[in-house]
Amino acid sequence: MRKHRDGVYDVLVVGAGVAGLYAIHTARQTQLNVVCLEAGDGVGGTWYYNRYPGCRCDVESIDYSYSFDEELQREWRWSERYATQPEILSYLNHVAQRFDLLPHIRFGERVEQARFDEHRSAWIVQASSGREYRARNIIFATGSLSTPNIPAIPGAEHFTGDVYRTAQWPDSTPSFAGKRVAVIGTGSSGIQAIPVVAREAKSLTVFQRTANYSVPAFNRTLTNDDYERIVREYPERRRTSRMSGGGSPHQAHPHNATDVTAEERRAAFEATWRTGGVLFSKTFPDQNIDHTANKYAREFFEEKIRDIVRDPRTRDDLIPSDHPIGAKRICTDSGYYETFNRDNVTLVNLRHEPIEAITARGILTSAAQYEFDVIIYATGFDALTGTLQRIDIQGAAGMRLGDVWRNGPLTYLGMQIPGFPNMFIVNGPGSPAVLANMILTSEQQVSWIIDLIAHCSVIGVQQAEPRRDAAEKWTEHVTELANGTLLPLANSWYVGANIPGKPRTFMLYCGGLGTYTTICDDVKAAGYEGLVMT
Ligand code: N01
């Protein structure tokens, strides 16, 4: 691989997931020399680590796929409407091979420190192997959800059975046959794993702290006819998706929920319910803004769940009462609520009986001692900032990222931070990230970043970083937009509420992918307004 004469890469990418792979490809296409450091032993990021049973994407496979190469788009055949983790991982491996990205990736190489050398205008990176890398630019493609949250439950280390974490699942799937299994956590991961584990285990006990909203996926296989139509519609589908709020072609109802009749409302909710999953949150334009509109959506949801779950107490426990629907990402399930009608499944409501400790034989709540052979933690992530804050990142004058972000993340366009020249984040705080289709957000942000790097190289700029006032203005804008919605009202990972001590701030840009793209394009067209280039 070609390096600069002085051993400094043009671009060092951290992470070989969806964004990292595209960053390698784009850098190469732009004649930049690039190296990627990946902590895991394979490509895929999220899809490499989250191998738990039932793991799927909640965005349709034909949308959750790269759009940058028409042949790839035409030739790759997704087998189901919502792809499984193994199928997505094999797709990402295919992409890495097809575009010859593997020679650029150093596997098993975790970045421990990244320090900016102002005199050389280069990042000096220390990796877990002890090797040092130097690069003019560093792109953290480390994912929004890549550092698992491991709750500090007293006595957890004393449990003598098997312990699994959905976010760090072993390569070979363990058998739960004949076993008494506990799952802690009912977010998207738990909700996907629970129905599958329940079918195999002798018994399954689900420990739920906060009831969540989940909508069935209505998953199905994709036929040849589907594919003929998809290939025909792809150009328009992609165009609409890129300019949409969520990065998929689905549009909300033309009127607000509060402006239509009860019959029209019901028909619209029924239609998006049948479309499946997280899309239910996009039924009406005012659903995530207006309490009354949100209440209508909650009532519709509640009715559906009451029709499914037979046991009255379990039914009551499963219905959320403490946050608006959609203020946490709506989960997408296959048979989640039906699972609680099985004789071998029990729900424990931790609001009534909190966990006090984990013991050698199981879980002790304030009401009972439960015995298990297996405990599965589906307890989420230190999202958006957690991974970056665990790396010793030092910008100009030794400024540490951990200090700059102590009271919450500060970014310009979610991609750059003042005081950290030539450093970029993909799908970080201040960007749409998980509020949209992350393959399209990755393509959009990586393209913008690589264009800027190429521009600097052409015009002889050594260092580019945002002005502090520009970053402050952007971050205030991100907060203001969120405050105009119901999104900050849940104790979600969007606001850092799942991590004790994390500053509470709504971290994502919720103005939609299309608007965000236009803003980024305008900044570029205005000669990278808001940046200081030296
Ligand atoms: O994590 P979560 P996740 N004691 O944070 C509970 C994406 N994703 O991995 O709500 C007891 O949502 C916690 O309870 P509470 C998607 O963006 C997508 O499931 O904090 N319980 C909660 O129930 C998603 O939003 C897909 O009260 C504890 C659960 O653990 C994001 O990843 C699939 C606890 C964590 O839920 C995160 O989802 C999977 C404790 N001490 C993930 N600590 C798809 O594409 C935490 N909990 C479908």
XYZ file of C-alpha atoms and ligand atoms in Angstrom:
582
model
C 0.000 0.000 0.000
C 1.268 3.479 -0.902
C 2.159 5.825 1.958
C 3.387 9.377 1.898
C 7.163 9.582 1.759
C 7.339 10.547 5.425
C 5.220 7.557 6.528
C 2.083 9.607 7.147
C -1.197 8.335 5.702
C -3.627 10.828 4.218
C -6.475 9.181 6.115
C -6.689 6.818 9.062
C -10.127 5.281 9.529
C -11.078 3.796 12.898
C -13.557 0.946 12.527
C -14.454 -1.304 9.597
C -18.228 -1.241 9.899
C -20.682 0.215 7.396
C -19.192 3.744 7.555
C -15.560 2.644 7.819
C -15.744 0.416 4.742
C -17.259 3.205 2.705
C -14.622 5.637 4.004
C -11.814 3.340 2.817
C -13.459 2.978 -0.576
C -14.100 6.704 -1.024
C -10.626 7.713 0.141
C -9.116 5.305 -2.367
C -11.349 6.532 -5.176
C -10.105 10.043 -4.351
C -6.462 8.907 -4.627
C -5.896 9.368 -0.885
C -3.809 6.732 0.837
C -5.746 5.152 3.644
C -5.391 2.670 6.468
C -8.174 1.345 8.689
C -7.700 0.030 12.227
C -10.386 -2.396 13.375
C -10.523 -3.850 16.894
C -12.431 -6.953 15.793
C -11.189 -9.821 13.678
C -13.577 -9.138 10.827
C -15.481 -6.362 9.091
C -19.044 -5.402 9.991
C -18.915 -3.364 13.214
C -22.365 -3.625 14.811
C -23.149 -6.585 12.580
C -19.936 -8.335 13.584
C -20.568 -8.165 17.332
C -24.365 -8.375 17.673
C -24.853 -12.027 16.731
C -27.603 -12.785 19.224
C -30.485 -15.048 18.166
C -33.177 -13.144 16.273
C -30.916 -10.194 15.400
C -32.163 -8.351 12.324
C -32.164 -4.830 11.003
C -35.329 -2.783 11.535
C -34.834 -0.909 8.246
C -35.884 -2.774 5.104
C -32.966 -4.606 3.503
C -33.360 -2.913 0.116
C -32.957 0.442 1.852
C -30.383 -0.697 4.402
C -27.762 -1.307 1.710
C -25.171 0.862 -0.007
C -26.404 3.103 -2.793
C -23.017 4.243 -4.120
C -22.559 1.505 -6.699
C -25.362 0.663 -9.092
C -24.011 -2.756 -10.039
C -23.706 -3.787 -6.406
C -27.227 -2.537 -5.782
C -28.585 -4.468 -8.783
C -26.671 -7.681 -8.207
C -26.984 -8.257 -4.457
C -30.170 -10.166 -3.640
C -31.644 -9.787 -0.148
C -33.656 -12.825 0.765
C -36.068 -11.159 3.208
C -37.733 -7.831 3.710
C -35.786 -7.379 6.975
C -32.339 -8.944 6.722
C -30.896 -11.144 9.452
C -27.548 -10.326 11.053
C -25.753 -13.190 9.222
C -27.039 -11.968 5.858
C -25.972 -8.358 6.557
C -22.564 -9.553 7.719
C -22.089 -11.608 4.580
C -23.141 -8.541 2.508
C -20.518 -6.390 4.235
C -17.872 -9.083 3.686
C -18.911 -9.201 0.041
C -18.532 -5.410 -0.243
C -15.086 -5.533 1.407
C -13.945 -8.154 -1.098
C -15.668 -6.752 -4.151
C -14.046 -3.345 -3.718
C -10.714 -4.775 -2.538
C -10.860 -3.021 0.830
C -9.297 -5.772 2.964
C -5.640 -4.927 2.200
C -6.214 -1.549 3.863
C -7.566 -2.966 7.141
C -5.479 -3.964 10.175
C -7.677 -6.357 12.171
C -7.354 -6.896 15.928
C -5.946 -3.383 16.202
C -7.801 -1.297 18.801
C -7.036 2.422 18.887
C -6.007 3.372 22.413
C -4.711 6.895 21.927
C -4.880 9.510 19.176
C -2.828 12.684 19.643
C -2.642 15.649 17.276
C 0.864 16.870 16.529
C 0.366 20.540 15.664
C 3.847 21.001 14.231
C 3.507 18.154 11.774
C -0.268 18.627 11.288
C -0.740 14.911 11.813
C -2.486 12.514 14.152
C -0.260 10.072 16.004
C -2.199 6.951 16.861
C -1.206 4.273 19.359
C -2.854 0.926 18.789
C -3.285 -2.103 21.039
C -0.507 -4.027 19.257
C 1.970 -1.358 20.374
C 2.300 -0.065 16.824
C 2.161 3.616 16.069
C 0.405 5.045 13.011
C 0.555 8.577 11.634
C -2.067 10.231 9.473
C -2.938 13.716 8.298
C -6.640 13.054 8.949
C -8.453 10.697 11.272
C -12.033 9.515 10.757
C -13.756 7.849 13.693
C -16.244 5.452 12.119
C -16.718 3.785 15.477
C -20.495 3.520 15.375
C -23.260 5.069 17.446
C -23.907 1.935 19.482
C -20.638 0.097 19.967
C -19.766 0.222 23.663
C -22.072 -2.117 25.598
C -23.653 -0.897 28.815
C -22.878 -3.417 31.517
C -24.948 -2.480 34.555
C -23.211 -2.620 37.908
C -25.573 -5.044 39.637
C -24.215 -6.123 43.022
C -22.989 -9.741 43.074
C -22.988 -10.152 39.260
C -19.534 -11.757 39.392
C -20.784 -14.513 41.725
C -23.279 -16.046 39.290
C -22.140 -19.608 38.534
C -24.249 -20.170 35.410
C -23.518 -18.964 31.871
C -23.565 -15.240 31.076
C -24.133 -13.743 27.605
C -24.431 -10.190 26.345
C -26.413 -9.512 23.186
C -23.809 -6.923 22.110
C -20.870 -9.320 22.521
C -22.418 -12.581 21.464
C -20.066 -15.559 20.943
C -19.333 -16.840 17.434
C -21.078 -20.154 17.969
C -24.614 -19.823 19.257
C -25.053 -21.560 22.610
C -27.869 -24.044 23.150
C -30.550 -23.087 25.646
C -32.382 -26.429 25.403
C -33.446 -27.656 28.834
C -32.127 -24.483 30.494
C -33.704 -21.890 32.767
C -32.857 -18.583 31.102
C -33.143 -14.955 32.277
C -33.094 -11.956 29.945
C -32.461 -8.521 31.491
C -33.541 -5.664 29.222
C -36.418 -5.076 26.832
C -34.981 -2.719 24.208
C -34.680 -3.666 20.532
C -32.041 -6.322 21.280
C -33.974 -8.033 24.077
C -37.244 -7.841 22.151
C -35.654 -9.598 19.158
C -33.879 -12.267 21.192
C -36.729 -13.122 23.592
C -39.085 -14.938 21.138
C -36.223 -17.057 19.763
C -34.783 -17.982 23.168
C -38.284 -18.756 24.479
C -38.794 -21.382 21.767
C -35.700 -23.275 22.866
C -35.318 -22.759 26.611
C -36.980 -24.844 29.294
C -38.109 -21.592 30.870
C -37.527 -17.919 30.153
C -37.917 -15.100 32.665
C -37.863 -11.563 31.238
C -36.759 -8.783 33.608
C -38.339 -5.566 32.364
C -37.519 -2.185 33.901
C -39.305 0.015 31.376
C -42.042 -1.306 29.114
C -41.227 -0.515 25.494
C -43.209 0.042 22.328
C -42.757 -2.657 19.724
C -44.553 -3.130 16.424
C -44.495 -6.379 14.413
C -42.152 -6.392 11.422
C -44.486 -8.228 9.029
C -41.318 -9.714 7.634
C -41.470 -11.920 4.503
C -39.225 -13.362 1.853
C -38.558 -11.269 -1.251
C -39.611 -12.894 -4.519
C -38.309 -12.503 -8.081
C -41.294 -10.284 -8.831
C -40.391 -8.107 -5.854
C -36.893 -7.789 -7.249
C -37.988 -6.804 -10.736
C -40.063 -4.044 -9.197
C -37.311 -2.988 -6.778
C -34.697 -2.661 -9.544
C -37.148 -0.584 -11.580
C -37.975 1.667 -8.646
C -34.516 1.955 -7.124
C -33.439 5.324 -8.606
C -36.608 7.060 -7.410
C -36.600 5.129 -4.116
C -33.065 6.287 -3.344
C -33.744 9.850 -4.390
C -36.781 10.066 -2.108
C -34.924 8.362 0.731
C -31.994 10.757 0.621
C -34.295 13.750 0.892
C -36.593 12.200 3.509
C -36.456 12.519 7.273
C -35.589 8.926 8.054
C -33.628 7.794 5.008
C -36.318 5.542 3.618
C -38.964 6.250 0.971
C -41.935 6.135 3.348
C -43.886 9.357 3.700
C -46.102 10.457 6.571
C -49.828 11.095 6.098
C -50.424 14.466 4.389
C -52.442 15.770 7.367
C -51.891 15.962 11.084
C -53.487 13.323 13.307
C -55.335 16.117 15.065
C -56.857 17.374 11.773
C -58.492 14.175 10.502
C -61.554 12.202 11.562
C -61.309 9.257 13.943
C -61.977 6.876 11.016
C -59.228 8.399 8.869
C -56.845 8.268 11.808
C -57.574 4.645 12.467
C -57.126 3.724 8.797
C -53.773 5.530 8.691
C -52.530 3.873 11.884
C -53.669 0.486 10.598
C -51.798 1.064 7.318
C -48.476 1.935 8.992
C -48.959 -0.835 11.541
C -49.149 -3.253 8.607
C -46.154 -1.577 6.934
C -44.351 -2.774 10.015
C -41.992 -1.869 12.799
C -40.422 1.501 13.475
C -42.293 3.118 10.558
C -45.332 3.287 12.820
C -43.711 6.345 14.431
C -44.029 8.167 11.100
C -47.784 7.751 10.628
C -48.663 11.429 11.092
C -46.394 14.477 10.837
C -47.447 15.713 14.290
C -47.114 12.372 16.063
C -43.703 13.118 17.601
C -44.490 16.772 18.241
C -47.978 16.993 19.648
C -49.144 15.241 22.830
C -52.675 14.679 21.533
C -51.474 13.155 18.258
C -49.103 10.974 20.216
C -51.892 9.897 22.550
C -53.932 8.703 19.545
C -50.976 6.575 18.414
C -50.519 5.178 21.914
C -54.190 4.261 22.192
C -54.072 2.424 18.872
C -50.920 0.587 19.956
C -52.408 -0.347 23.314
C -55.504 -1.808 21.733
C -53.360 -4.032 19.502
C -51.332 -5.341 22.426
C -54.394 -5.939 24.590
C -55.725 -8.141 21.779
C -52.568 -10.263 21.768
C -51.522 -10.835 25.395
C -53.862 -13.107 27.355
C -52.777 -12.698 30.984
C -54.242 -9.397 32.298
C -51.381 -8.569 34.650
C -48.686 -9.308 32.066
C -50.658 -7.269 29.532
C -50.742 -4.263 31.875
C -47.048 -4.592 32.620
C -46.139 -4.713 28.916
C -47.912 -1.488 28.029
C -45.683 1.596 28.439
C -47.097 4.419 30.506
C -44.133 6.688 31.145
C -43.099 8.044 27.747
C -44.590 9.104 24.398
C -44.574 6.484 21.662
C -41.557 7.067 19.418
C -39.599 9.043 22.044
C -37.504 5.879 22.239
C -36.901 4.102 18.949
C -39.938 1.880 18.395
C -38.777 -1.724 18.388
C -39.500 -4.045 15.490
C -40.397 -7.572 16.498
C -41.409 -10.971 15.269
C -43.820 -12.449 17.811
C -42.648 -10.551 20.896
C -45.978 -10.037 22.628
C -47.233 -13.508 21.625
C -44.226 -14.952 23.462
C -45.806 -13.948 26.781
C -48.711 -16.327 26.073
C -46.307 -19.286 26.281
C -46.406 -21.444 29.402
C -42.623 -21.331 29.763
C -42.331 -17.511 29.769
C -42.700 -15.156 32.747
C -42.439 -11.369 32.884
C -40.969 -9.761 35.996
C -41.803 -6.064 36.309
C -38.805 -4.424 37.942
C -40.871 -1.337 38.713
C -42.730 -3.509 41.222
C -39.801 -5.630 42.377
C -36.373 -4.115 41.564
C -33.286 -6.286 41.224
C -31.348 -6.195 44.496
C -28.484 -8.506 43.577
C -27.264 -11.298 41.399
C -26.417 -14.372 43.426
C -24.532 -17.576 42.658
C -27.779 -19.237 41.561
C -29.752 -16.434 39.947
C -31.393 -13.046 40.434
C -32.665 -11.653 43.720
C -35.408 -9.044 43.521
C -37.133 -7.249 46.354
C -39.878 -9.903 46.114
C -38.220 -13.236 45.244
C -35.104 -15.269 44.491
C -35.169 -16.608 40.889
C -32.838 -19.449 39.870
C -31.233 -19.681 36.429
C -28.720 -21.617 34.360
C -28.184 -18.664 32.009
C -28.406 -14.859 32.278
C -28.529 -12.808 29.072
C -27.843 -9.077 29.376
C -29.649 -7.054 26.696
C -28.882 -3.827 28.519
C -27.932 -1.490 25.691
C -24.995 0.796 25.008
C -23.153 3.890 26.159
C -24.329 5.421 22.906
C -22.874 8.090 20.619
C -20.168 9.424 22.947
C -19.171 6.351 25.002
C -16.771 4.793 22.511
C -14.932 8.022 21.693
C -14.654 9.003 25.344
C -12.980 5.687 26.136
C -10.176 6.481 23.671
C -7.515 8.922 24.850
C -8.103 11.566 22.155
C -5.951 14.691 22.458
C -6.409 17.613 20.094
C -4.462 20.841 19.760
C -2.540 21.940 22.886
C -3.205 18.551 24.498
C -6.947 19.293 24.818
C -8.728 16.062 25.770
C -12.035 15.086 24.187
C -13.264 13.742 27.518
C -12.848 17.226 29.034
C -14.412 19.082 26.085
C -17.468 16.805 26.208
C -17.754 16.684 30.008
C -21.112 18.526 29.972
C -22.338 16.960 26.754
C -21.075 16.634 23.193
C -20.114 19.745 21.205
C -19.821 19.286 17.433
C -20.080 21.149 14.176
C -22.568 19.335 11.894
C -22.008 16.261 14.059
C -18.749 15.646 12.219
C -16.083 17.946 13.682
C -15.040 19.384 17.029
C -13.268 22.724 17.671
C -9.721 22.166 18.881
C -9.465 18.809 17.087
C -8.125 19.679 13.627
C -8.411 17.123 10.813
C -10.551 14.858 12.992
C -13.949 13.627 11.859
C -16.747 11.524 13.314
C -19.345 9.583 11.345
C -22.795 9.039 12.865
C -21.748 10.867 15.983
C -23.676 13.227 18.264
C -25.091 16.223 16.415
C -25.791 14.157 13.283
C -28.978 12.283 12.274
C -27.253 8.898 12.818
C -29.750 6.352 14.140
C -32.731 8.628 13.559
C -32.259 7.776 9.879
C -31.096 4.864 7.728
C -27.479 4.553 8.803
C -26.152 3.327 5.486
C -27.345 6.471 3.765
C -26.200 8.702 6.638
C -22.775 7.030 6.461
C -22.538 7.583 2.707
C -23.582 11.217 3.022
C -21.220 12.095 5.882
C -18.237 10.137 4.569
C -18.607 11.738 1.116
C -18.699 15.208 2.703
C -15.650 14.460 4.858
C -13.579 12.974 2.025
C -14.501 15.916 -0.239
C -13.242 18.301 2.451
C -10.013 16.333 2.923
C -9.421 16.280 -0.846
C -10.200 19.998 -1.061
C -7.659 20.788 1.677
C -5.065 18.656 -0.037
C -5.620 20.427 -3.391
C -5.454 23.953 -1.996
C -2.589 23.176 0.375
C -4.476 23.506 3.677
C -2.669 21.688 6.497
C -5.318 21.921 9.203
C -9.116 22.279 9.150
C -11.293 22.586 12.217
C -14.583 24.267 13.064
C -14.745 27.602 14.814
C -15.923 27.254 18.399
C -18.848 29.642 17.869
C -19.960 27.650 14.801
C -19.939 24.417 16.822
C -21.794 26.058 19.703
C -24.409 27.415 17.327
C -24.865 23.990 15.690
C -25.136 22.205 19.023
C -27.705 24.753 20.256
C -29.641 24.226 17.030
C -29.622 20.442 17.609
C -30.982 20.954 21.132
C -33.600 23.490 20.037
C -34.915 21.185 17.319
C -35.230 18.335 19.809
C -36.972 20.576 22.331
C -39.640 21.275 19.738
C -40.512 17.561 19.770
C -41.536 14.908 22.294
C -38.235 13.060 21.803
C -36.409 14.341 24.921
C -39.269 13.218 27.164
C -38.192 9.582 27.471
C -35.328 8.342 29.606
C -33.634 6.956 26.531
C -30.096 6.450 25.333
C -30.794 9.390 22.981
C -30.431 11.622 26.055
C -27.853 9.466 27.836
C -30.337 8.580 30.592
C -29.356 4.896 30.529
C -25.823 5.607 31.762
C -25.481 6.750 35.384
C -23.809 10.169 35.564
C -23.994 10.901 31.819
C -25.034 14.519 31.173
C -28.620 14.651 29.973
C -28.759 16.233 26.556
C -30.592 15.167 23.411
C -27.631 14.156 21.262
C -29.065 13.565 17.788
C -29.985 15.961 14.990
C -33.712 15.382 14.534
C -34.328 17.708 11.578
C -34.206 14.801 9.116
C -31.613 13.419 6.725
C -32.785 15.508 3.750
C -32.541 18.832 5.592
C -29.227 17.836 7.168
C -27.806 16.957 3.740
C -28.888 20.325 2.353
C -27.225 22.137 5.271
C -23.959 20.203 4.775
C -24.058 20.884 1.018
C -24.645 24.598 1.654
C -21.708 24.753 4.080
C -19.503 23.181 1.422
C -20.836 25.465 -1.338
C -20.033 28.475 0.854
C -16.366 27.414 0.955
C -16.735 25.359 4.145
C -18.343 28.094 6.153
C -17.699 27.738 9.881
C -14.273 26.110 9.434
C -10.863 27.583 10.093
C -8.375 26.403 7.492
C -4.659 27.034 7.912
O -30.610 -1.212 24.148
P -31.701 -0.270 24.884
P -30.803 -2.181 22.894
N -31.530 -3.283 35.156
O -30.896 0.743 25.595
C -32.570 -2.254 30.283
C -30.444 -0.318 18.015
N -30.841 -1.697 17.744
O -29.511 -2.868 22.643
O -35.355 1.269 29.535
C -32.571 -3.626 34.385
O -32.746 0.169 23.954
C -33.210 -0.976 29.831
O -34.190 -0.566 30.743
P -34.590 1.005 30.810
C -31.679 0.554 18.136
O -31.372 1.840 17.697
C -31.517 -1.929 16.592
O -31.965 -3.057 23.039
O -33.276 1.767 30.844
N -32.710 -3.290 33.111
C -33.750 -1.418 28.471
O -34.925 -2.144 28.601
C -31.906 0.528 19.628
O -32.657 1.625 20.105
C -31.933 -3.198 16.331
O -35.375 1.134 32.032
C -31.749 -2.549 32.577
C -32.648 -2.358 27.981
O -31.926 -2.784 29.129
C -30.497 0.522 20.155
O -29.785 -0.305 19.255
C -31.679 -4.239 17.193
C -30.615 -2.146 33.299
C -31.688 -1.686 27.043
O -32.374 -1.262 25.919
C -30.316 -0.028 21.551
O -31.099 -1.200 21.715
C -30.982 -3.969 18.349
C -30.544 -2.543 34.651
N -29.520 -2.173 35.436
C -30.570 -2.694 18.614
N -29.821 -1.428 32.484
C -32.694 -3.417 15.102
O -32.333 -2.982 14.041
C -30.436 -1.376 31.286
N -31.599 -2.057 31.337
C -33.960 -4.122 15.218
